[in-house]
Short mmCIF file of C-alpha atoms in Angstrom, two decimals:
data_model
loop_
_atom_site.label_atom_id
_atom_site.label_comp_id
_atom_site.label_asym_id
_atom_site.label_seq_id
_atom_site.Cartn_x
_atom_site.Cartn_y
_atom_site.Cartn_z
CA MET A 1 -26.91 4.20 8.23
CA PRO A 2 -24.50 1.25 7.73
CA LEU A 3 -20.91 1.88 6.63
CA GLN A 4 -20.41 1.44 2.89
CA THR A 5 -17.34 -0.82 2.61
CA THR A 6 -17.90 -1.96 -0.97
CA PRO A 7 -17.55 1.03 -3.31
CA THR A 8 -19.94 1.23 -6.24
CA ARG A 9 -18.26 0.17 -9.47
CA ASN A 10 -18.43 2.86 -12.14
CA ALA A 11 -16.50 1.99 -15.26
CA GLU A 12 -17.22 5.45 -16.71
CA SER A 13 -15.47 7.26 -13.85
CA PRO A 14 -11.97 6.00 -12.93
CA THR A 15 -11.57 8.99 -10.60
CA ALA A 16 -14.67 8.16 -8.57
CA GLU A 17 -13.82 4.46 -8.51
CA THR A 18 -10.23 5.02 -7.35
CA TYR A 19 -11.04 7.47 -4.58
CA SER A 20 -14.14 5.61 -3.39
CA GLU A 21 -11.99 2.49 -2.89
CA LEU A 22 -9.39 4.39 -0.86
CA GLN A 23 -12.09 6.15 1.15
CA ALA A 24 -13.83 2.85 1.86
CA ALA A 25 -10.55 1.41 3.15
CA TYR A 26 -9.94 4.48 5.34
CA ASP A 27 -13.43 4.30 6.84
CA PHE A 28 -13.11 0.56 7.43
CA PHE A 29 -9.74 0.72 9.19
CA ASN A 30 -10.86 3.76 11.17
CA LEU A 31 -13.59 1.63 12.74
CA GLU A 32 -11.65 -1.64 12.98
CA LEU A 33 -8.28 -0.36 14.23
CA PHE A 34 -8.90 3.14 15.63
CA ALA A 35 -12.37 2.74 17.23
CA GLY A 36 -13.69 5.45 14.87
CA GLU A 37 -11.52 8.12 16.55
CA LEU A 38 -10.04 9.59 13.38
CA PRO A 39 -11.64 12.63 11.73
CA PRO A 40 -12.22 12.72 7.98
CA CYS A 41 -9.24 13.68 5.84
CA LEU A 42 -8.51 14.35 2.18
CA ILE A 43 -6.92 11.35 0.44
CA THR A 44 -4.81 12.25 -2.59
CA LEU A 45 -2.62 10.45 -5.12
CA GLN A 46 0.91 11.89 -5.29
CA ARG A 47 3.94 10.56 -7.20
CA GLU A 48 6.57 11.22 -4.55
CA LYS A 49 9.59 9.46 -6.04
CA ARG A 50 10.91 7.82 -2.86
CA SER A 51 7.78 7.49 -0.76
CA TYR A 52 4.90 5.01 -0.66
CA GLY A 53 2.78 7.73 0.94
CA TYR A 54 2.82 10.58 3.44
CA PHE A 55 0.70 12.49 5.96
CA SER A 56 0.44 16.28 5.96
CA ALA A 57 -1.43 17.92 8.84
CA GLU A 58 -4.11 20.50 7.98
CA ARG A 59 -2.79 20.76 4.43
CA PHE A 60 -6.11 21.71 2.79
CA GLN A 61 -8.64 24.46 3.52
CA ARG A 62 -12.18 24.92 2.25
CA ALA A 63 -13.59 28.32 1.23
CA ASP A 64 -15.39 28.62 4.58
CA GLY A 65 -12.09 28.23 6.46
CA THR A 66 -12.53 24.58 7.45
CA ARG A 67 -9.20 22.72 7.40
CA THR A 68 -8.47 19.05 6.88
CA ASP A 69 -5.43 16.77 6.90
CA GLU A 70 -4.01 15.01 3.85
CA ILE A 71 -3.04 11.38 3.41
CA ALA A 72 -1.23 10.94 0.10
CA MET A 73 -0.80 7.56 -1.59
CA ASN A 74 1.76 6.95 -4.34
CA PRO A 75 -0.03 5.19 -7.25
CA THR A 76 3.30 4.26 -8.86
CA TYR A 77 3.45 1.28 -6.52
CA PHE A 78 -0.12 0.04 -7.02
CA ALA A 79 0.95 -2.16 -9.95
CA THR A 80 3.85 -3.82 -8.14
CA LEU A 81 3.17 -3.96 -4.39
CA PRO A 82 1.02 -6.71 -2.90
CA LEU A 83 -2.34 -5.36 -1.76
CA VAL A 84 -1.41 -5.92 1.89
CA GLU A 85 1.42 -3.39 1.58
CA ILE A 86 -0.76 -0.76 -0.06
CA LEU A 87 -3.11 -1.11 2.91
CA GLN A 88 -0.11 -0.98 5.27
CA THR A 89 0.87 2.37 3.79
CA LEU A 90 -2.63 3.73 4.35
CA CYS A 91 -2.68 2.54 7.98
CA HIS A 92 0.88 3.83 8.58
CA GLU A 93 -0.28 7.31 7.57
CA MET A 94 -3.48 6.93 9.59
CA VAL A 95 -1.29 6.46 12.67
CA HIS A 96 0.38 9.79 11.88
CA LEU A 97 -3.08 11.36 11.62
CA TRP A 98 -4.07 9.75 14.95
CA GLN A 99 -0.92 11.12 16.60
CA HIS A 100 -1.52 14.62 15.23
CA HIS A 101 -4.98 14.72 16.81
CA ARG A 102 -4.56 12.45 19.85
CA GLY A 103 -0.88 12.35 20.71
CA ASN A 104 2.43 14.18 20.47
CA PRO A 105 4.19 13.89 17.08
CA GLY A 106 7.98 13.92 16.86
CA ARG A 107 9.84 16.80 15.27
CA ALA A 108 9.66 17.07 11.49
CA ARG A 109 9.83 13.57 9.94
CA TYR A 110 10.88 11.77 13.12
CA HIS A 111 8.81 8.71 14.03
CA ASN A 112 8.92 8.65 17.83
CA LEU A 113 8.18 5.95 20.41
CA GLU A 114 4.53 6.98 20.81
CA TRP A 115 4.03 6.48 17.07
CA ALA A 116 5.84 3.12 17.23
CA ASP A 117 3.69 1.92 20.14
CA LYS A 118 0.50 2.89 18.31
CA MET A 119 1.70 1.05 15.20
CA LYS A 120 2.25 -2.10 17.25
CA SER A 121 -1.18 -1.75 18.86
CA ILE A 122 -2.85 -2.02 15.43
CA GLY A 123 -0.66 -4.93 14.34
CA LEU A 124 2.10 -3.23 12.33
CA MET A 125 5.71 -3.59 13.50
CA PRO A 126 7.82 -0.48 12.78
CA SER A 127 11.18 -1.20 11.14
CA ASP A 128 13.58 1.11 9.38
CA THR A 129 14.41 -1.75 7.00
CA GLY A 130 10.87 -3.06 6.53
CA GLN A 131 12.17 -6.40 7.84
CA PRO A 132 12.31 -8.02 11.30
CA GLY A 133 15.11 -6.65 13.49
CA GLY A 134 15.06 -3.07 12.23
CA ARG A 135 14.97 0.03 14.42
CA VAL A 136 11.46 1.02 15.53
CA VAL A 137 12.02 4.79 15.62
CA GLY A 138 13.75 7.17 13.22
CA ASP A 139 13.27 9.55 10.32
CA CYS A 140 12.63 7.08 7.50
CA MET A 141 10.46 4.23 8.75
CA ALA A 142 8.77 1.28 7.12
CA ASP A 143 6.84 -1.53 8.79
CA TYR A 144 5.60 -5.09 8.33
CA PRO A 145 2.45 -6.94 9.44
CA MET A 146 2.54 -8.78 12.76
CA ALA A 147 1.35 -12.37 12.37
CA GLY A 148 -2.02 -12.79 14.07
CA GLY A 149 -2.29 -9.05 14.73
CA PRO A 150 -5.29 -6.73 14.38
CA PHE A 151 -4.15 -5.31 11.03
CA LEU A 152 -4.07 -8.67 9.26
CA GLY A 153 -7.34 -9.67 10.89
CA ALA A 154 -8.94 -6.47 9.63
CA CYS A 155 -7.47 -7.01 6.14
CA GLU A 156 -8.99 -10.47 5.88
CA LYS A 157 -12.35 -9.06 6.99
CA LEU A 158 -12.06 -6.28 4.39
CA MET A 159 -11.41 -8.81 1.63
CA THR A 160 -14.76 -10.49 2.36
CA ARG A 161 -16.36 -7.20 1.25
CA ASP A 162 -15.07 -7.56 -2.32
CA PHE A 163 -12.46 -4.85 -1.77
CA GLN A 164 -9.79 -4.14 -4.36
CA ILE A 165 -7.61 -1.41 -5.88
CA SER A 166 -8.92 -1.31 -9.44
CA TRP A 167 -6.54 1.05 -11.25
CA HIS A 168 -2.75 0.93 -11.43
CA ASP A 169 0.14 2.55 -13.30
CA ARG A 170 1.03 0.58 -16.45
CA PHE A 171 4.60 1.92 -16.60
CA PRO A 172 6.36 1.49 -13.24
CA SER A 173 10.12 2.05 -13.31
CA ALA A 174 12.60 -0.77 -12.76
CA ARG A 175 13.53 0.81 -9.41
CA VAL A 176 9.90 0.56 -8.28
CA VAL A 177 9.68 -3.10 -9.33
CA LEU A 178 12.91 -3.95 -7.48
CA LEU A 179 11.76 -2.16 -4.31
CA SER A 180 8.43 -3.95 -4.42
CA GLN A 181 10.15 -7.34 -4.56
CA GLN A 182 11.69 -6.62 -1.15
CA SER A 183 8.27 -6.59 0.54
CA TYR A 184 8.32 -8.68 3.72
CA GLY A 185 4.65 -9.47 3.15
CA LEU A 186 5.63 -11.66 0.19
CA SER A 187 7.44 -14.01 2.58
CA MET A 188 4.52 -14.36 4.99
CA ASP A 189 1.85 -17.03 4.96
CA LEU A 190 -0.94 -14.66 3.95
CA PRO A 191 -4.15 -15.14 1.94
CA VAL A 192 -3.53 -14.96 -1.81
CA ALA A 193 -5.88 -11.97 -2.17
CA LEU A 194 -3.62 -9.89 0.09
CA LEU A 195 -0.48 -10.84 -1.84
CA SER A 196 -1.95 -10.16 -5.26
CA VAL A 197 -1.71 -6.72 -6.81
CA ALA A 198 -5.42 -6.09 -7.39
CA GLY A 199 -7.13 -8.57 -5.09
CA ASP A 200 -9.36 -11.30 -6.46
CA LYS A 201 -9.25 -10.18 -10.11
CA ALA A 202 -5.46 -10.31 -10.27
CA ALA A 203 -5.39 -13.70 -8.56
CA ALA A 204 -8.03 -15.00 -10.93
CA ALA A 205 -6.00 -13.78 -13.91
CA LEU A 206 -3.06 -15.77 -12.54
CA GLY A 207 -5.22 -18.87 -12.30
CA VAL A 208 -5.23 -18.98 -8.50
CA GLY A 209 -8.48 -20.18 -6.90
CA HIS A 210 -9.91 -18.52 -3.78
CA GLU A 211 -12.72 -20.88 -2.85
CA GLU A 212 -12.14 -23.23 0.05
CA GLY A 213 -10.19 -26.23 -1.13
CA GLN A 214 -9.07 -24.45 -4.32
CA GLN A 215 -6.58 -21.91 -3.02
CA GLY A 216 -3.32 -22.08 -4.94
CA PRO A 217 0.11 -22.00 -3.32
CA ILE A 218 1.14 -18.65 -1.84
CA GLU A 219 4.59 -19.17 -3.34
CA ALA A 220 3.14 -18.74 -6.83
CA LEU A 221 2.80 -15.00 -6.24
CA ARG A 222 6.28 -14.41 -4.90
CA PRO A 223 9.19 -13.04 -6.94
CA ASN A 224 11.23 -15.37 -9.14
CA LYS A 225 8.43 -17.96 -9.36
CA SER A 226 6.81 -19.32 -12.52
CA LEU A 227 3.98 -16.75 -12.54
CA ARG A 228 6.50 -13.90 -12.66
CA ASP A 229 8.28 -12.92 -15.88
CA LYS A 230 11.98 -12.13 -16.04
CA TYR A 231 12.78 -8.81 -17.74
CA GLN A 232 16.15 -7.53 -19.02
CA CYS A 233 17.27 -4.18 -20.44
CA ALA A 234 20.11 -3.26 -22.81
CA CYS A 235 22.58 -2.92 -19.94
CA LYS A 236 21.73 -6.46 -18.76
CA THR A 237 19.93 -5.45 -15.56
CA ASN A 238 17.39 -8.13 -14.59
CA VAL A 239 14.09 -7.66 -12.75
CA TRP A 240 11.14 -9.96 -12.12
CA GLY A 241 7.51 -8.85 -12.17
CA LYS A 242 3.94 -9.64 -13.12
CA PRO A 243 3.35 -10.44 -16.82
CA GLY A 244 2.68 -7.49 -19.10
CA LEU A 245 4.74 -4.81 -17.33
CA LYS A 246 6.14 -1.91 -19.36
CA ILE A 247 9.37 -0.90 -17.58
CA ARG A 248 12.08 1.56 -18.64
CA CYS A 249 15.64 1.35 -17.27
CA GLU A 250 16.77 4.63 -15.71
CA ALA A 251 20.40 3.89 -16.66
CA CYS A 252 20.21 2.98 -20.37
CA ARG A 253 16.73 4.48 -21.01
CA GLN A 254 15.64 1.31 -22.84
CA LEU A 255 12.47 -0.67 -22.21
CA PHE A 256 12.93 -4.01 -20.47
CA ALA A 257 12.09 -7.08 -22.56
CA VAL A 258 10.87 -10.43 -21.32
CA VAL A 259 13.63 -13.04 -21.38
CA SER A 260 13.67 -16.71 -20.46
CA ALA A 261 14.29 -17.42 -16.77
#
């Protein structure tokens, strides 16, 4: 039976649509980057305030005693991160799952050299800053795509299967928007679909073509460009984000309003 990499659209069931998309991505990357070695796991959505996602070994148990691991994804960032970084988070946690079953994890939250080497092997460079030049091991680790690496190659292949993240949080905080603007992926020469928030539909809404010969400039989707609105709150904090965001300042508790650039 062929792998289902394009989840069935079901407008009546946001739950089924959301989780089928994440499961399709997990199954796809498992084959493309991990040679199908990874066992099934339970993917959840968790609003951990300072985490894009996390892995928890054998966190869930079925009534018959069967246990499974958890990969949690933080939906708060789905509205603000480029798609490539949402997929990075998933693959980052899949490396933790791989190490739990096939390697030797570091103590507690420590990302050790074995984890770092596996990350590099799938095309993700570990970095404690999320930028080139950061440390590759440590407690709090981010990563960025390696140009020409397996991860980006797999992402481009996935996008040919009409993949997207359909649902996102309408009310991300200003802190989340600011963090998302620091994504290294936004500075890379990547396909527009990977830099947009919800794949082809978001790019189409921004007026960016995807057909050969019609692809708009990558720069149009980066922060501080004409397709991003400038928002300001009562305490004069400025953020930039996609049009239509509803953002509340954690300092003055006021909603941000669109202002002229």
